PDB file of C-alpha atoms in Angstrom:
ATOM      1  CA  UNK A   1       0.000   0.000   0.000  1.00 40.00           C
ATOM      2  CA  UNK A   2       2.732   2.486   0.942  1.00 41.00           C
ATOM      3  CA  UNK A   3       4.582   1.802  -2.309  1.00 43.00           C
ATOM      4  CA  UNK A   4       1.393   2.445  -4.271  1.00 43.00           C
ATOM      5  CA  UNK A   5       0.838   5.733  -2.437  1.00 35.00           C
ATOM      6  CA  UNK A   6       4.421   6.855  -3.128  1.00 39.00           C
ATOM      7  CA  UNK A   7       4.009   6.005  -6.810  1.00 43.00           C
ATOM      8  CA  UNK A   8       0.760   7.976  -6.995  1.00 40.00           C
ATOM      9  CA  UNK A   9       2.345  10.988  -5.335  1.00 38.00           C
ATOM     10  CA  UNK A  10       5.332  10.821  -7.670  1.00 44.00           C
ATOM     11  CA  UNK A  11       3.105  10.702 -10.745  1.00 44.00           C
ATOM     12  CA  UNK A  12       1.124  13.706  -9.485  1.00 44.00           C
ATOM     13  CA  UNK A  13       4.221  15.780  -8.749  1.00 63.00           C
ATOM     14  CA  UNK A  14       5.414  18.455 -11.141  1.00 84.00           C
ATOM     15  CA  UNK A  15       8.459  17.187 -13.000  1.00 92.00           C
ATOM     16  CA  UNK A  16      11.641  19.282 -12.763  1.00 98.00           C
ATOM     17  CA  UNK A  17      12.390  21.589 -15.679  1.00 98.00           C
ATOM     18  CA  UNK A  18      15.507  23.586 -16.549  1.00 98.00           C
ATOM     19  CA  UNK A  19      15.396  27.316 -15.895  1.00 98.00           C
ATOM     20  CA  UNK A  20      18.989  28.200 -16.808  1.00 98.00           C
ATOM     21  CA  UNK A  21      22.342  26.730 -17.762  1.00 98.00           C
ATOM     22  CA  UNK A  22      25.350  28.623 -16.422  1.00 98.00           C
ATOM     23  CA  UNK A  23      28.320  28.796 -18.773  1.00 98.00           C
ATOM     24  CA  UNK A  24      31.791  30.197 -18.017  1.00 98.00           C
ATOM     25  CA  UNK A  25      32.257  31.786 -21.447  1.00 98.00           C
ATOM     26  CA  UNK A  26      32.616  35.396 -22.582  1.00 98.00           C
ATOM     27  CA  UNK A  27      29.345  36.724 -24.054  1.00 98.00           C
ATOM     28  CA  UNK A  28      31.075  38.068 -27.168  1.00 98.00           C
ATOM     29  CA  UNK A  29      32.187  34.544 -28.109  1.00 98.00           C
ATOM     30  CA  UNK A  30      28.547  33.451 -28.209  1.00 98.00           C
ATOM     31  CA  UNK A  31      27.566  36.511 -30.187  1.00 98.00           C
ATOM     32  CA  UNK A  32      30.252  35.587 -32.712  1.00 98.00           C
ATOM     33  CA  UNK A  33      28.644  32.134 -32.963  1.00 98.00           C
ATOM     34  CA  UNK A  34      25.353  33.735 -33.964  1.00 98.00           C
ATOM     35  CA  UNK A  35      23.526  33.743 -30.641  1.00 98.00           C
ATOM     36  CA  UNK A  36      21.597  36.774 -29.431  1.00 98.00           C
ATOM     37  CA  UNK A  37      22.924  37.792 -25.990  1.00 98.00           C
ATOM     38  CA  UNK A  38      21.240  40.588 -24.032  1.00 98.00           C
ATOM     39  CA  UNK A  39      22.798  43.364 -21.954  1.00 97.00           C
ATOM     40  CA  UNK A  40      22.722  41.143 -18.862  1.00 98.00           C
ATOM     41  CA  UNK A  41      24.806  38.482 -20.663  1.00 98.00           C
ATOM     42  CA  UNK A  42      21.856  36.122 -20.941  1.00 98.00           C
ATOM     43  CA  UNK A  43      20.981  34.178 -24.068  1.00 98.00           C
ATOM     44  CA  UNK A  44      17.370  32.920 -24.179  1.00 98.00           C
ATOM     45  CA  UNK A  45      17.086  29.777 -26.277  1.00 98.00           C
ATOM     46  CA  UNK A  46      13.532  28.554 -26.414  1.00 98.00           C
ATOM     47  CA  UNK A  47      12.317  28.809 -22.826  1.00 97.00           C
ATOM     48  CA  UNK A  48      15.759  28.232 -21.239  1.00 98.00           C
ATOM     49  CA  UNK A  49      18.281  30.876 -20.226  1.00 98.00           C
ATOM     50  CA  UNK A  50      21.987  30.502 -20.962  1.00 98.00           C
ATOM     51  CA  UNK A  51      23.751  32.677 -18.377  1.00 98.00           C
ATOM     52  CA  UNK A  52      27.227  33.641 -19.600  1.00 98.00           C
ATOM     53  CA  UNK A  53      29.282  34.374 -16.509  1.00 98.00           C
ATOM     54  CA  UNK A  54      32.739  34.647 -18.103  1.00 97.00           C
ATOM     55  CA  UNK A  55      35.935  32.588 -17.892  1.00 96.00           C
ATOM     56  CA  UNK A  56      36.741  33.834 -14.382  1.00 96.00           C
ATOM     57  CA  UNK A  57      34.205  31.243 -13.179  1.00 96.00           C
ATOM     58  CA  UNK A  58      36.026  28.363 -14.855  1.00 96.00           C
ATOM     59  CA  UNK A  59      35.293  26.535 -18.103  1.00 96.00           C
ATOM     60  CA  UNK A  60      32.324  24.957 -19.834  1.00 97.00           C
ATOM     61  CA  UNK A  61      29.015  24.521 -18.018  1.00 98.00           C
ATOM     62  CA  UNK A  62      29.516  25.315 -14.340  1.00 98.00           C
ATOM     63  CA  UNK A  63      25.975  24.814 -13.060  1.00 98.00           C
ATOM     64  CA  UNK A  64      22.274  24.995 -13.740  1.00 98.00           C
ATOM     65  CA  UNK A  65      19.100  26.221 -12.083  1.00 98.00           C
ATOM     66  CA  UNK A  66      16.174  23.806 -12.033  1.00 98.00           C
ATOM     67  CA  UNK A  67      12.555  24.074 -10.968  1.00 98.00           C
ATOM     68  CA  UNK A  68      11.066  21.626  -8.459  1.00 97.00           C
ATOM     69  CA  UNK A  69      14.346  20.393  -6.957  1.00 97.00           C
ATOM     70  CA  UNK A  70      16.031  20.899  -3.572  1.00 95.00           C
ATOM     71  CA  UNK A  71      19.176  22.963  -3.172  1.00 95.00           C
ATOM     72  CA  UNK A  72      22.495  21.162  -3.475  1.00 95.00           C
ATOM     73  CA  UNK A  73      24.508  19.062  -5.932  1.00 96.00           C
ATOM     74  CA  UNK A  74      22.719  16.471  -8.036  1.00 97.00           C
ATOM     75  CA  UNK A  75      25.189  13.583  -8.169  1.00 98.00           C
ATOM     76  CA  UNK A  76      27.914  16.215  -8.323  1.00 97.00           C
ATOM     77  CA  UNK A  77      26.186  18.550 -10.799  1.00 98.00           C
ATOM     78  CA  UNK A  78      26.089  22.038  -9.193  1.00 98.00           C
ATOM     79  CA  UNK A  79      22.336  22.618  -8.891  1.00 98.00           C
ATOM     80  CA  UNK A  80      20.337  25.584  -7.620  1.00 98.00           C
ATOM     81  CA  UNK A  81      16.538  25.543  -7.297  1.00 98.00           C
ATOM     82  CA  UNK A  82      14.552  28.151  -9.198  1.00 98.00           C
ATOM     83  CA  UNK A  83      10.972  29.376  -9.327  1.00 97.00           C
ATOM     84  CA  UNK A  84      11.415  31.762 -12.260  1.00 97.00           C
ATOM     85  CA  UNK A  85       8.990  31.446 -15.168  1.00 97.00           C
ATOM     86  CA  UNK A  86      10.350  30.378 -18.553  1.00 97.00           C
ATOM     87  CA  UNK A  87      12.071  33.104 -20.541  1.00 96.00           C
ATOM     88  CA  UNK A  88      10.770  34.462 -23.844  1.00 96.00           C
ATOM     89  CA  UNK A  89      12.549  32.859 -26.826  1.00 96.00           C
ATOM     90  CA  UNK A  90      15.199  34.993 -28.512  1.00 96.00           C
ATOM     91  CA  UNK A  91      15.728  35.483 -32.230  1.00 98.00           C
ATOM     92  CA  UNK A  92      19.189  34.178 -33.076  1.00 98.00           C
ATOM     93  CA  UNK A  93      21.110  35.028 -36.267  1.00 98.00           C
ATOM     94  CA  UNK A  94      22.320  31.410 -36.492  1.00 98.00           C
ATOM     95  CA  UNK A  95      18.726  30.172 -36.637  1.00 98.00           C
ATOM     96  CA  UNK A  96      18.655  28.408 -33.255  1.00 98.00           C
ATOM     97  CA  UNK A  97      15.150  27.719 -31.953  1.00 98.00           C
ATOM     98  CA  UNK A  98      15.494  25.447 -28.908  1.00 98.00           C
ATOM     99  CA  UNK A  99      18.000  23.406 -26.924  1.00 98.00           C
ATOM    100  CA  UNK A 100      17.606  19.895 -28.279  1.00 97.00           C
ATOM    101  CA  UNK A 101      19.671  18.187 -25.594  1.00 97.00           C
ATOM    102  CA  UNK A 102      22.056  18.824 -22.730  1.00 98.00           C
ATOM    103  CA  UNK A 103      24.774  16.193 -22.422  1.00 98.00           C
ATOM    104  CA  UNK A 104      26.001  14.909 -19.051  1.00 98.00           C
ATOM    105  CA  UNK A 105      28.725  12.285 -18.555  1.00 97.00           C
ATOM    106  CA  UNK A 106      29.058  10.009 -15.540  1.00 97.00           C
ATOM    107  CA  UNK A 107      31.538   7.375 -14.361  1.00 97.00           C
ATOM    108  CA  UNK A 108      28.603   5.473 -12.853  1.00 97.00           C
ATOM    109  CA  UNK A 109      25.485   5.702 -14.985  1.00 96.00           C
ATOM    110  CA  UNK A 110      23.274   3.642 -12.658  1.00 96.00           C
ATOM    111  CA  UNK A 111      24.134   5.898  -9.714  1.00 97.00           C
ATOM    112  CA  UNK A 112      23.334   9.045 -11.696  1.00 98.00           C
ATOM    113  CA  UNK A 113      20.075   7.555 -12.994  1.00 98.00           C
ATOM    114  CA  UNK A 114      19.070   6.816  -9.404  1.00 97.00           C
ATOM    115  CA  UNK A 115      19.908  10.370  -8.305  1.00 98.00           C
ATOM    116  CA  UNK A 116      17.853  11.868 -11.130  1.00 98.00           C
ATOM    117  CA  UNK A 117      14.950   9.473 -10.612  1.00 97.00           C
ATOM    118  CA  UNK A 118      14.812  10.341  -6.907  1.00 97.00           C
ATOM    119  CA  UNK A 119      13.894  13.889  -7.944  1.00 96.00           C
ATOM    120  CA  UNK A 120      11.240  12.806 -10.427  1.00 96.00           C
ATOM    121  CA  UNK A 121      13.488  12.972 -13.512  1.00 97.00           C
ATOM    122  CA  UNK A 122      12.698   9.548 -14.894  1.00 97.00           C
ATOM    123  CA  UNK A 123      14.601   7.799 -17.698  1.00 97.00           C
ATOM    124  CA  UNK A 124      12.622   7.577 -20.933  1.00 96.00           C
ATOM    125  CA  UNK A 125      14.905   5.515 -23.154  1.00 95.00           C
ATOM    126  CA  UNK A 126      18.302   3.770 -23.103  1.00 95.00           C
ATOM    127  CA  UNK A 127      20.539   3.026 -26.056  1.00 92.00           C
ATOM    128  CA  UNK A 128      23.834   1.131 -26.320  1.00 89.00           C
ATOM    129  CA  UNK A 129      26.429   2.907 -28.468  1.00 83.00           C
ATOM    130  CA  UNK A 130      28.934   1.298 -30.798  1.00 80.00           C
ATOM    131  CA  UNK A 131      32.488   1.604 -29.375  1.00 75.00           C
ATOM    132  CA  UNK A 132      33.568   3.408 -32.555  1.00 72.00           C
ATOM    133  CA  UNK A 133      31.583   6.502 -31.546  1.00 70.00           C
ATOM    134  CA  UNK A 134      33.231   7.220 -28.181  1.00 69.00           C
ATOM    135  CA  UNK A 135      36.122   4.768 -28.101  1.00 70.00           C
ATOM    136  CA  UNK A 136      34.449   2.559 -25.477  1.00 70.00           C
ATOM    137  CA  UNK A 137      31.227   0.604 -25.032  1.00 78.00           C
ATOM    138  CA  UNK A 138      28.851   3.316 -23.904  1.00 87.00           C
ATOM    139  CA  UNK A 139      25.284   3.636 -22.765  1.00 93.00           C
ATOM    140  CA  UNK A 140      23.071   6.637 -23.454  1.00 95.00           C
ATOM    141  CA  UNK A 141      20.107   7.268 -21.179  1.00 97.00           C
ATOM    142  CA  UNK A 142      17.587   9.957 -22.066  1.00 97.00           C
ATOM    143  CA  UNK A 143      15.372  12.030 -19.782  1.00 98.00           C
ATOM    144  CA  UNK A 144      12.829  14.735 -20.532  1.00 97.00           C
ATOM    145  CA  UNK A 145      13.112  18.005 -18.587  1.00 97.00           C
ATOM    146  CA  UNK A 146      10.409  20.121 -20.126  1.00 94.00           C
ATOM    147  CA  UNK A 147      11.563  21.446 -23.475  1.00 95.00           C
ATOM    148  CA  UNK A 148      15.051  19.952 -23.120  1.00 97.00           C
ATOM    149  CA  UNK A 149      16.261  16.358 -23.374  1.00 97.00           C
ATOM    150  CA  UNK A 150      18.917  15.395 -20.837  1.00 98.00           C
ATOM    151  CA  UNK A 151      21.308  12.888 -22.393  1.00 97.00           C
ATOM    152  CA  UNK A 152      23.424  10.902 -19.937  1.00 98.00           C
ATOM    153  CA  UNK A 153      26.499   9.091 -21.285  1.00 96.00           C
ATOM    154  CA  UNK A 154      28.744   6.605 -19.536  1.00 95.00           C
ATOM    155  CA  UNK A 155      30.243   3.136 -19.723  1.00 92.00           C
ATOM    156  CA  UNK A 156      28.143   0.007 -19.490  1.00 87.00           C
ATOM    157  CA  UNK A 157      29.984  -0.693 -16.239  1.00 88.00           C
ATOM    158  CA  UNK A 158      31.110   1.883 -13.626  1.00 88.00           C
ATOM    159  CA  UNK A 159      34.554   3.337 -14.303  1.00 89.00           C
ATOM    160  CA  UNK A 160      35.061   5.218 -11.031  1.00 86.00           C
ATOM    161  CA  UNK A 161      33.373   6.998  -8.151  1.00 90.00           C
ATOM    162  CA  UNK A 162      33.763  10.577  -9.397  1.00 95.00           C
ATOM    163  CA  UNK A 163      30.966  13.061  -9.951  1.00 97.00           C
ATOM    164  CA  UNK A 164      28.728  13.384 -12.965  1.00 98.00           C
ATOM    165  CA  UNK A 165      29.677  16.388 -15.129  1.00 98.00           C
ATOM    166  CA  UNK A 166      28.147  18.588 -17.783  1.00 98.00           C
ATOM    167  CA  UNK A 167      29.629  18.063 -21.246  1.00 97.00           C
ATOM    168  CA  UNK A 168      27.891  19.946 -24.052  1.00 97.00           C
ATOM    169  CA  UNK A 169      24.811  21.299 -25.774  1.00 98.00           C
ATOM    170  CA  UNK A 170      22.993  20.556 -29.013  1.00 98.00           C
ATOM    171  CA  UNK A 171      20.461  22.937 -30.541  1.00 98.00           C
ATOM    172  CA  UNK A 172      17.587  22.568 -32.965  1.00 98.00           C
ATOM    173  CA  UNK A 173      17.726  25.188 -35.724  1.00 98.00           C
ATOM    174  CA  UNK A 174      15.091  26.299 -38.211  1.00 98.00           C
ATOM    175  CA  UNK A 175      17.208  25.424 -41.259  1.00 98.00           C
ATOM    176  CA  UNK A 176      20.531  23.637 -40.814  1.00 98.00           C
ATOM    177  CA  UNK A 177      21.718  24.585 -44.309  1.00 98.00           C
ATOM    178  CA  UNK A 178      21.110  28.245 -43.480  1.00 98.00           C
ATOM    179  CA  UNK A 179      22.963  27.838 -40.173  1.00 98.00           C
ATOM    180  CA  UNK A 180      25.902  26.275 -41.984  1.00 98.00           C
ATOM    181  CA  UNK A 181      25.922  29.132 -44.487  1.00 97.00           C
ATOM    182  CA  UNK A 182      25.840  31.686 -41.660  1.00 98.00           C
ATOM    183  CA  UNK A 183      28.724  30.071 -39.763  1.00 98.00           C
ATOM    184  CA  UNK A 184      30.783  29.086 -42.810  1.00 97.00           C
ATOM    185  CA  UNK A 185      34.019  27.220 -41.987  1.00 97.00           C
ATOM    186  CA  UNK A 186      33.071  27.166 -38.287  1.00 98.00           C
ATOM    187  CA  UNK A 187      30.466  24.492 -39.118  1.00 98.00           C
ATOM    188  CA  UNK A 188      32.279  22.429 -41.756  1.00 94.00           C
ATOM    189  CA  UNK A 189      30.792  18.960 -41.508  1.00 90.00           C
ATOM    190  CA  UNK A 190      27.078  18.242 -41.521  1.00 96.00           C
ATOM    191  CA  UNK A 191      26.050  14.583 -41.480  1.00 95.00           C
ATOM    192  CA  UNK A 192      23.098  12.341 -40.777  1.00 94.00           C
ATOM    193  CA  UNK A 193      22.191  12.241 -37.090  1.00 92.00           C
ATOM    194  CA  UNK A 194      21.368   9.116 -35.103  1.00 86.00           C
ATOM    195  CA  UNK A 195      17.766  10.309 -35.023  1.00 87.00           C
ATOM    196  CA  UNK A 196      16.067   9.221 -38.287  1.00 89.00           C
ATOM    197  CA  UNK A 197      15.489  12.038 -40.753  1.00 93.00           C
ATOM    198  CA  UNK A 198      17.672  14.549 -38.931  1.00 96.00           C
ATOM    199  CA  UNK A 199      21.138  15.966 -39.594  1.00 97.00           C
ATOM    200  CA  UNK A 200      23.768  17.363 -37.249  1.00 97.00           C
ATOM    201  CA  UNK A 201      26.843  19.572 -37.465  1.00 98.00           C
ATOM    202  CA  UNK A 202      29.511  20.250 -34.835  1.00 98.00           C
ATOM    203  CA  UNK A 203      30.682  23.806 -34.245  1.00 98.00           C
ATOM    204  CA  UNK A 204      34.396  24.583 -34.070  1.00 98.00           C
ATOM    205  CA  UNK A 205      33.666  26.315 -30.799  1.00 98.00           C
ATOM    206  CA  UNK A 206      37.243  26.715 -29.598  1.00 97.00           C
ATOM    207  CA  UNK A 207      38.046  28.949 -32.572  1.00 98.00           C
ATOM    208  CA  UNK A 208      35.485  31.400 -31.190  1.00 98.00           C
ATOM    209  CA  UNK A 209      36.707  31.273 -27.591  1.00 97.00           C
ATOM    210  CA  UNK A 210      33.797  29.087 -26.459  1.00 98.00           C
ATOM    211  CA  UNK A 211      34.502  26.257 -24.029  1.00 98.00           C
ATOM    212  CA  UNK A 212      31.291  24.262 -24.437  1.00 97.00           C
ATOM    213  CA  UNK A 213      31.031  21.493 -27.039  1.00 97.00           C
ATOM    214  CA  UNK A 214      28.271  22.670 -29.377  1.00 98.00           C
ATOM    215  CA  UNK A 215      26.232  21.029 -32.114  1.00 98.00           C
ATOM    216  CA  UNK A 216      23.359  22.141 -34.324  1.00 98.00           C
ATOM    217  CA  UNK A 217      20.573  19.838 -35.524  1.00 98.00           C
ATOM    218  CA  UNK A 218      17.908  20.035 -38.195  1.00 98.00           C
ATOM    219  CA  UNK A 219      14.277  20.037 -37.031  1.00 96.00           C
ATOM    220  CA  UNK A 220      12.562  16.764 -36.266  1.00 90.00           C
ATOM    221  CA  UNK A 221      10.399  14.971 -33.779  1.00 81.00           C
ATOM    222  CA  UNK A 222      12.009  13.400 -30.724  1.00 78.00           C
ATOM    223  CA  UNK A 223      11.184   9.901 -29.537  1.00 77.00           C
ATOM    224  CA  UNK A 224      12.105  10.732 -25.920  1.00 83.00           C
TER     225      UNK A 224
END
């Protein structure tokens, strides 16, 4: 009976959604990549804020704010609760519409899945990845956090007891050919994505002074 009650409460709870992703990059680097950044160094992509706090805070993604979660690290991911409403989508010269997925890596996928599930962020799908893609036998686990897919990557077996960590971002754009034309040699290789009917290109982000691995994807429905 108690288990059934807990399950009912969990299903009735509001699932966590991402308010903002905090990135230790200079705002001008993102402007050079075709993102619209406001005077407060915030880039609104779909309903999610990218807060650009500068390299003095470190490198890459240094934290996130999430609705409906307690304060404190989430399996090592620096996490701050938020009750802000979603932001208004920006108009970006590179054609970006939404964040397709946020990538997290973990040395212990099962542990990270348990930590996410405990907060109501339930896995939707799991896929085994050919070793040629990452250089090891990997497992991808996908979660839905509102508009954004959280993609968790790690080995089939635990490789250590370290923290989970943010890795990169992929965006859905209105027209990937137009995005490639806008970015020119910064987006040299566009190929078929794993998702049927979609294509993906990887930005040469370091040439712009960005520290976050960045990809752009053509529109398409998600199966997550």
